[in-house]
Amino acid sequence: MVEPSTPGSAWRRFLAAWRRGGPDGRPAAIRLAWGQLLERQAVAELWLGERRISRTVLSEGRYRIGRDPACELPIEAESLSRVHAILEKPRPGERDFALEDFNSANGLFHRDRRIRSIRLRHGDQVQLGSPLRGSAPRLRYLHFRSPLEQALHLLGLGSLLGSGLLVGGLLLVSSVGGGSRIRLISGSVKIVSSSGQQIDAKEGSATALPSLQAYPLHLRQALMASEEARFGWNSGVDLFGTMRSVLLGSGGGSGLTQQVARIYYPEVGTDYSLSRKLRELWVALQLEVGYSKNQILKMYLDRAHLGLGTDGFEQASRLYFRKSATDLDVGQAAFLVGLLPSPNGYSPCNTKDPTAGRERRDLVLKLMHEQGYLGDQQLIDAQRRPLNIDPSACRDSSFSSYPFFSDYVLGELEGTRFGLNLSQKTSGGNYYVVSTIDPKLQQLAQQQLQRFLEGPAAGVGLTQGALISLNYRSGKILAYVGGGDYSRSSFDRVQALRQPGSTFKLFPYLAALEAGTSPEEAISCAPLSYVAGCRHGGGGSGSISVARGFADSENVVALRLAQKAGLKQVVRKARQLGISTPLDADFNTMLGGRETLLYELARAYAVVANGGRSVPMHGVSKIYDLGICRSIYSLATCPERGVTTPIGEQPRQLLRESDAAVMDGLLAAVVRSGTGRAAAVVADGRGKTGTTDNGVDVLFIGYSPSLEILTAIWMGNDDNRPAQAASGALVAELWGRYMAAISAG
């Protein structure tokens, strides 16, 4: 038999064997019929001009072609060598044969190009000798599909047609039903300092180039060659890959648009279930209706995950090659594309194989060559060029984030002032936020607090601390440290409820000044209720001045002043200056026994520093909507509707200037000769210490008029463990070190 039996007859024999069996029984008949369904044969035909010389059904052997009559495939032709070529399978069991030139004089030619060898496919024709010689014979190779293969082929064509109709129908439904409902692209919130330094806690915050053309052509070609060659004309979904992924319960199987759906819409999910695939397909179809192919491609380039915390090719390029993606050469572009299937797994920073990066690059380059994006010499040149990866890319990240402050900014953005939706699950986020933080002061604050916690604080049993610095004129937050180590505890102690101790005495004294009390007025030191008399100066039965009582933080003096002004008036004064936590008009509150927030205490003290005027504390200077601005590289040309400059707080005079000036003098005396003498290393330092029972909470809040900076510091233990040797004077020492370092810098 020269050709396999027709598919129809083979299938009829198989069905007959299944129903009726045969002389040797049904199993034997089915095995025989199944073998015929699998039957296929390779055929070699030798032609001379329009005349077929021979036709041979090939088996597993080796066939010589030439003029020698001893050849398995002989043919008389002057152009042939005695043994001109060899026809055999490269390896036993392979489907097709390969033809190799046997050092012939006139060679082999395929499609007018001389070849050394060729892996034959059904229908190939190879000239045995130069095509310029019309008498040269040719080999025609035929390898018919088996009946089973033909059936599967037809099934595949039918499935392709069906999927095309299905997807086309879904796209039509989406279009007729009002088009894509996807109009807003979610994204991360990128927080930077005023100088543009990224400071948000997420290192992988997306960085995009302003346009698709800003990404080099060879990067886009590498992506197409590697990820989806049909992206330009397909429907946006890969149904075959999707079904394979679902059936095998594996990843992959998604076209570029499907991957974009998964990256931008977290609600699609990341599991391998059928429901997730269906959600992914539906979002992908919506994207195809609502966005052009170029827009979808740019969305992928902007946000594709590339390992080591990077999102998007721009950020990955800066990590690995210390340059913009715009400047990538073809080899570097291929390297980054090669990371996509397993970004962390293929990363040269994680793999144990030092050649992995080069191998991934070369694989993508070969795909580009096969699809016509690279010529032969371009491929060779790109493979020979060194990758030149930044050696620091694989070290511990040098990225510096200020996570406590980043969390604060996110809270400010979502709060009543801006009311932004930052959830990527609901198409929120995608903002570029310029903050007020000063990186130099922030680094200094973090270092000073950490060193103090490891040194003097540890010696008295303190394990945690918090610090906030602000410009008390503008209200800009310059440094913000919510704790010792964010990776161990993200709890923000700047906004934690803690007893303020004697720092709360600011409010009884302000209320008393407003009621007409002067700093020189004498106040009785005699015990009052459960509070003992003065510890310094006038003794238990004498008296001391208001100024001296404040400098020495005498409890009984603060209570007598609170009584004079009225306890309720003291609470009103605290509320007026921004204290929002629950307060009772009792002695415990007057002495700092009610929990408050360090953040609010800092704002209250800033009012005094600012001459009694309100201080609009804030951490956000400007907000860019990247859904409108498109890229951080085009912020200067962003339409006005995409930029928000916060409305400044209307200034209000909360204290009489004279009262603020007197309180400023009282705070200066605390540092000059009172409980805050450890802060006197700052020549114009003002401030107040605070210590609660058994040193559970110790504080110092103070400012420097020459620097126009106020800093509030709390130290203690998260579990409220006492530290009896601790006091506000210890925190004043840290305050002095930190503020002196700012002044020196």
PDB file of N, CA and C in Angstrom, residues 121-178:
ATOM      1  N   ARG A 121       9.254  18.278   5.931  1.00  0.00           N
ATOM      2  CA  ARG A 121       7.850  18.299   6.305  1.00  0.00           C
ATOM      3  C   ARG A 121       7.017  17.908   5.092  1.00  0.00           C
ATOM      4  N   HIS A 122       5.807  17.460   5.323  1.00  0.00           N
ATOM      5  CA  HIS A 122       4.927  17.014   4.244  1.00  0.00           C
ATOM      6  C   HIS A 122       4.829  18.081   3.152  1.00  0.00           C
ATOM      7  N   GLY A 123       5.120  17.672   1.920  1.00  0.00           N
ATOM      8  CA  GLY A 123       5.024  18.566   0.779  1.00  0.00           C
ATOM      9  C   GLY A 123       6.324  19.238   0.396  1.00  0.00           C
ATOM     10  N   ASP A 124       7.403  19.082   1.190  1.00  0.00           N
ATOM     11  CA  ASP A 124       8.681  19.710   0.853  1.00  0.00           C
ATOM     12  C   ASP A 124       9.250  19.123  -0.441  1.00  0.00           C
ATOM     13  N   GLN A 125       9.906  19.997  -1.236  1.00  0.00           N
ATOM     14  CA  GLN A 125      10.619  19.561  -2.432  1.00  0.00           C
ATOM     15  C   GLN A 125      12.031  20.127  -2.386  1.00  0.00           C
ATOM     16  N   VAL A 126      13.014  19.254  -2.631  1.00  0.00           N
ATOM     17  CA  VAL A 126      14.425  19.651  -2.571  1.00  0.00           C
ATOM     18  C   VAL A 126      15.065  19.316  -3.908  1.00  0.00           C
ATOM     19  N   GLN A 127      15.776  20.322  -4.479  1.00  0.00           N
ATOM     20  CA  GLN A 127      16.477  20.129  -5.756  1.00  0.00           C
ATOM     21  C   GLN A 127      17.811  19.440  -5.490  1.00  0.00           C
ATOM     22  N   LEU A 128      18.077  18.345  -6.229  1.00  0.00           N
ATOM     23  CA  LEU A 128      19.347  17.625  -6.091  1.00  0.00           C
ATOM     24  C   LEU A 128      20.319  18.180  -7.122  1.00  0.00           C
ATOM     25  N   GLY A 129      20.945  19.265  -6.793  1.00  0.00           N
ATOM     26  CA  GLY A 129      21.812  19.976  -7.714  1.00  0.00           C
ATOM     27  C   GLY A 129      21.327  21.405  -7.877  1.00  0.00           C
ATOM     28  N   SER A 130      22.044  22.198  -8.654  1.00  0.00           N
ATOM     29  CA  SER A 130      21.737  23.611  -8.805  1.00  0.00           C
ATOM     30  C   SER A 130      20.407  23.805  -9.523  1.00  0.00           C
ATOM     31  N   PRO A 131      19.559  24.724  -9.057  1.00  0.00           N
ATOM     32  CA  PRO A 131      18.295  25.005  -9.732  1.00  0.00           C
ATOM     33  C   PRO A 131      18.495  25.684 -11.081  1.00  0.00           C
ATOM     34  N   LEU A 132      19.737  26.179 -11.362  1.00  0.00           N
ATOM     35  CA  LEU A 132      20.019  26.792 -12.654  1.00  0.00           C
ATOM     36  C   LEU A 132      20.115  25.749 -13.760  1.00  0.00           C
ATOM     37  N   ARG A 133      20.259  24.515 -13.344  1.00  0.00           N
ATOM     38  CA  ARG A 133      20.326  23.436 -14.322  1.00  0.00           C
ATOM     39  C   ARG A 133      18.954  22.758 -14.363  1.00  0.00           C
ATOM     40  N   GLY A 134      18.246  23.000 -15.423  1.00  0.00           N
ATOM     41  CA  GLY A 134      16.885  22.514 -15.504  1.00  0.00           C
ATOM     42  C   GLY A 134      16.768  21.008 -15.446  1.00  0.00           C
ATOM     43  N   SER A 135      17.834  20.286 -15.748  1.00  0.00           N
ATOM     44  CA  SER A 135      17.767  18.823 -15.764  1.00  0.00           C
ATOM     45  C   SER A 135      18.003  18.199 -14.399  1.00  0.00           C
ATOM     46  N   ALA A 136      18.267  19.038 -13.381  1.00  0.00           N
ATOM     47  CA  ALA A 136      18.558  18.503 -12.053  1.00  0.00           C
ATOM     48  C   ALA A 136      17.318  17.826 -11.479  1.00  0.00           C
ATOM     49  N   PRO A 137      17.446  16.619 -10.922  1.00  0.00           N
ATOM     50  CA  PRO A 137      16.288  15.938 -10.327  1.00  0.00           C
ATOM     51  C   PRO A 137      15.899  16.589  -9.004  1.00  0.00           C
ATOM     52  N   ARG A 138      14.737  16.208  -8.515  1.00  0.00           N
ATOM     53  CA  ARG A 138      14.278  16.751  -7.231  1.00  0.00           C
ATOM     54  C   ARG A 138      13.613  15.652  -6.425  1.00  0.00           C
ATOM     55  N   LEU A 139      13.692  15.827  -5.101  1.00  0.00           N
ATOM     56  CA  LEU A 139      13.058  14.899  -4.166  1.00  0.00           C
ATOM     57  C   LEU A 139      11.793  15.555  -3.633  1.00  0.00           C
ATOM     58  N   ARG A 140      10.678  14.814  -3.695  1.00  0.00           N
ATOM     59  CA  ARG A 140       9.413  15.285  -3.118  1.00  0.00           C
ATOM     60  C   ARG A 140       9.096  14.390  -1.929  1.00  0.00           C
ATOM     61  N   TYR A 141       8.866  15.051  -0.766  1.00  0.00           N
ATOM     62  CA  TYR A 141       8.635  14.301   0.468  1.00  0.00           C
ATOM     63  C   TYR A 141       7.172  14.424   0.855  1.00  0.00           C
ATOM     64  N   LEU A 142       6.526  13.291   1.098  1.00  0.00           N
ATOM     65  CA  LEU A 142       5.126  13.253   1.512  1.00  0.00           C
ATOM     66  C   LEU A 142       5.009  12.460   2.802  1.00  0.00           C
ATOM     67  N   HIS A 143       4.251  12.978   3.735  1.00  0.00           N
ATOM     68  CA  HIS A 143       4.002  12.237   4.968  1.00  0.00           C
ATOM     69  C   HIS A 143       2.564  12.516   5.388  1.00  0.00           C
ATOM     70  N   PHE A 144       1.661  11.663   4.964  1.00  0.00           N
ATOM     71  CA  PHE A 144       0.245  11.869   5.204  1.00  0.00           C
ATOM     72  C   PHE A 144      -0.090  11.673   6.684  1.00  0.00           C
ATOM     73  N   ARG A 145      -1.043  12.453   7.151  1.00  0.00           N
ATOM     74  CA  ARG A 145      -1.519  12.257   8.517  1.00  0.00           C
ATOM     75  C   ARG A 145      -2.256  10.929   8.619  1.00  0.00           C
ATOM     76  N   SER A 146      -2.180  10.329   9.819  1.00  0.00           N
ATOM     77  CA  SER A 146      -2.980   9.132  10.067  1.00  0.00           C
ATOM     78  C   SER A 146      -4.441   9.540  10.156  1.00  0.00           C
ATOM     79  N   PRO A 147      -5.383   8.609  10.003  1.00  0.00           N
ATOM     80  CA  PRO A 147      -6.806   8.960  10.141  1.00  0.00           C
ATOM     81  C   PRO A 147      -7.114   9.653  11.472  1.00  0.00           C
ATOM     82  N   LEU A 148      -6.461   9.198  12.563  1.00  0.00           N
ATOM     83  CA  LEU A 148      -6.701   9.844  13.856  1.00  0.00           C
ATOM     84  C   LEU A 148      -6.179  11.277  13.850  1.00  0.00           C
ATOM     85  N   GLU A 149      -4.985  11.492  13.285  1.00  0.00           N
ATOM     86  CA  GLU A 149      -4.418  12.839  13.219  1.00  0.00           C
ATOM     87  C   GLU A 149      -5.284  13.754  12.360  1.00  0.00           C
ATOM     88  N   GLN A 150      -5.796  13.204  11.250  1.00  0.00           N
ATOM     89  CA  GLN A 150      -6.658  14.016  10.399  1.00  0.00           C
ATOM     90  C   GLN A 150      -7.931  14.420  11.138  1.00  0.00           C
ATOM     91  N   ALA A 151      -8.489  13.487  11.927  1.00  0.00           N
ATOM     92  CA  ALA A 151      -9.694  13.809  12.690  1.00  0.00           C
ATOM     93  C   ALA A 151      -9.416  14.900  13.726  1.00  0.00           C
ATOM     94  N   LEU A 152      -8.270  14.792  14.412  1.00  0.00           N
ATOM     95  CA  LEU A 152      -7.912  15.805  15.405  1.00  0.00           C
ATOM     96  C   LEU A 152      -7.649  17.150  14.747  1.00  0.00           C
ATOM     97  N   HIS A 153      -7.050  17.113  13.560  1.00  0.00           N
ATOM     98  CA  HIS A 153      -6.786  18.355  12.826  1.00  0.00           C
ATOM     99  C   HIS A 153      -8.092  19.056  12.480  1.00  0.00           C
ATOM    100  N   LEU A 154      -9.055  18.285  11.958  1.00  0.00           N
ATOM    101  CA  LEU A 154     -10.352  18.864  11.626  1.00  0.00           C
ATOM    102  C   LEU A 154     -11.068  19.377  12.874  1.00  0.00           C
ATOM    103  N   LEU A 155     -10.928  18.624  13.970  1.00  0.00           N
ATOM    104  CA  LEU A 155     -11.530  19.068  15.225  1.00  0.00           C
ATOM    105  C   LEU A 155     -10.928  20.395  15.687  1.00  0.00           C
ATOM    106  N   GLY A 156      -9.601  20.516  15.542  1.00  0.00           N
ATOM    107  CA  GLY A 156      -8.937  21.761  15.920  1.00  0.00           C
ATOM    108  C   GLY A 156      -9.399  22.934  15.076  1.00  0.00           C
ATOM    109  N   LEU A 157      -9.533  22.708  13.751  1.00  0.00           N
ATOM    110  CA  LEU A 157     -10.020  23.782  12.885  1.00  0.00           C
ATOM    111  C   LEU A 157     -11.443  24.179  13.260  1.00  0.00           C
ATOM    112  N   GLY A 158     -12.250  23.148  13.571  1.00  0.00           N
ATOM    113  CA  GLY A 158     -13.620  23.445  13.978  1.00  0.00           C
ATOM    114  C   GLY A 158     -13.664  24.224  15.281  1.00  0.00           C
ATOM    115  N   SER A 159     -12.791  23.858  16.234  1.00  0.00           N
ATOM    116  CA  SER A 159     -12.744  24.566  17.518  1.00  0.00           C
ATOM    117  C   SER A 159     -12.284  26.000  17.331  1.00  0.00           C
ATOM    118  N   LEU A 160     -11.293  26.193  16.438  1.00  0.00           N
ATOM    119  CA  LEU A 160     -10.797  27.542  16.167  1.00  0.00           C
ATOM    120  C   LEU A 160     -11.897  28.407  15.588  1.00  0.00           C
ATOM    121  N   LEU A 161     -12.650  27.826  14.610  1.00  0.00           N
ATOM    122  CA  LEU A 161     -13.748  28.566  14.010  1.00  0.00           C
ATOM    123  C   LEU A 161     -14.820  28.861  15.058  1.00  0.00           C
ATOM    124  N   GLY A 162     -15.126  27.851  15.883  1.00  0.00           N
ATOM    125  CA  GLY A 162     -16.134  28.043  16.920  1.00  0.00           C
ATOM    126  C   GLY A 162     -15.729  29.097  17.929  1.00  0.00           C
ATOM    127  N   SER A 163     -14.446  29.060  18.340  1.00  0.00           N
ATOM    128  CA  SER A 163     -13.990  30.051  19.320  1.00  0.00           C
ATOM    129  C   SER A 163     -14.016  31.445  18.722  1.00  0.00           C
ATOM    130  N   GLY A 164     -13.682  31.519  17.417  1.00  0.00           N
ATOM    131  CA  GLY A 164     -13.737  32.822  16.754  1.00  0.00           C
ATOM    132  C   GLY A 164     -15.146  33.379  16.745  1.00  0.00           C
ATOM    133  N   LEU A 165     -16.108  32.504  16.439  1.00  0.00           N
ATOM    134  CA  LEU A 165     -17.503  32.941  16.452  1.00  0.00           C
ATOM    135  C   LEU A 165     -17.948  33.325  17.860  1.00  0.00           C
ATOM    136  N   LEU A 166     -17.509  32.527  18.873  1.00  0.00           N
ATOM    137  CA  LEU A 166     -17.876  32.816  20.257  1.00  0.00           C
ATOM    138  C   LEU A 166     -17.327  34.158  20.708  1.00  0.00           C
ATOM    139  N   VAL A 167     -16.016  34.355  20.464  1.00  0.00           N
ATOM    140  CA  VAL A 167     -15.395  35.602  20.895  1.00  0.00           C
ATOM    141  C   VAL A 167     -15.995  36.781  20.135  1.00  0.00           C
ATOM    142  N   GLY A 168     -16.200  36.568  18.815  1.00  0.00           N
ATOM    143  CA  GLY A 168     -16.816  37.630  18.034  1.00  0.00           C
ATOM    144  C   GLY A 168     -18.189  37.989  18.563  1.00  0.00           C
ATOM    145  N   GLY A 169     -18.944  36.961  18.954  1.00  0.00           N
ATOM    146  CA  GLY A 169     -20.263  37.212  19.523  1.00  0.00           C
ATOM    147  C   GLY A 169     -20.187  37.977  20.829  1.00  0.00           C
ATOM    148  N   LEU A 170     -19.227  37.570  21.688  1.00  0.00           N
ATOM    149  CA  LEU A 170     -19.079  38.270  22.968  1.00  0.00           C
ATOM    150  C   LEU A 170     -18.670  39.722  22.769  1.00  0.00           C
ATOM    151  N   LEU A 171     -17.741  39.946  21.816  1.00  0.00           N
ATOM    152  CA  LEU A 171     -17.330  41.314  21.520  1.00  0.00           C
ATOM    153  C   LEU A 171     -18.498  42.133  20.990  1.00  0.00           C
ATOM    154  N   LEU A 172     -19.328  41.495  20.143  1.00  0.00           N
ATOM    155  CA  LEU A 172     -20.497  42.183  19.602  1.00  0.00           C
ATOM    156  C   LEU A 172     -21.471  42.540  20.716  1.00  0.00           C
ATOM    157  N   VAL A 173     -21.691  41.583  21.631  1.00  0.00           N
ATOM    158  CA  VAL A 173     -22.580  41.843  22.761  1.00  0.00           C
ATOM    159  C   VAL A 173     -22.059  43.004  23.603  1.00  0.00           C
ATOM    160  N   SER A 174     -20.723  43.000  23.835  1.00  0.00           N
ATOM    161  CA  SER A 174     -20.134  44.089  24.624  1.00  0.00           C
ATOM    162  C   SER A 174     -20.320  45.429  23.929  1.00  0.00           C
ATOM    163  N   SER A 175     -20.129  45.430  22.608  1.00  0.00           N
ATOM    164  CA  SER A 175     -20.225  46.684  21.849  1.00  0.00           C
ATOM    165  C   SER A 175     -21.662  47.181  21.788  1.00  0.00           C
ATOM    166  N   VAL A 176     -22.593  46.262  21.436  1.00  0.00           N
ATOM    167  CA  VAL A 176     -23.998  46.641  21.324  1.00  0.00           C
ATOM    168  C   VAL A 176     -24.556  47.052  22.680  1.00  0.00           C
ATOM    169  N   GLY A 177     -24.050  46.395  23.738  1.00  0.00           N
ATOM    170  CA  GLY A 177     -24.548  46.683  25.089  1.00  0.00           C
ATOM    171  C   GLY A 177     -23.954  47.927  25.703  1.00  0.00           C
ATOM    172  N   GLY A 178     -23.355  48.792  24.901  1.00  0.00           N
ATOM    173  CA  GLY A 178     -22.825  50.046  25.424  1.00  0.00           C
ATOM    174  C   GLY A 178     -21.320  50.073  25.482  1.00  0.00           C
TER     175      GLY A 178
END
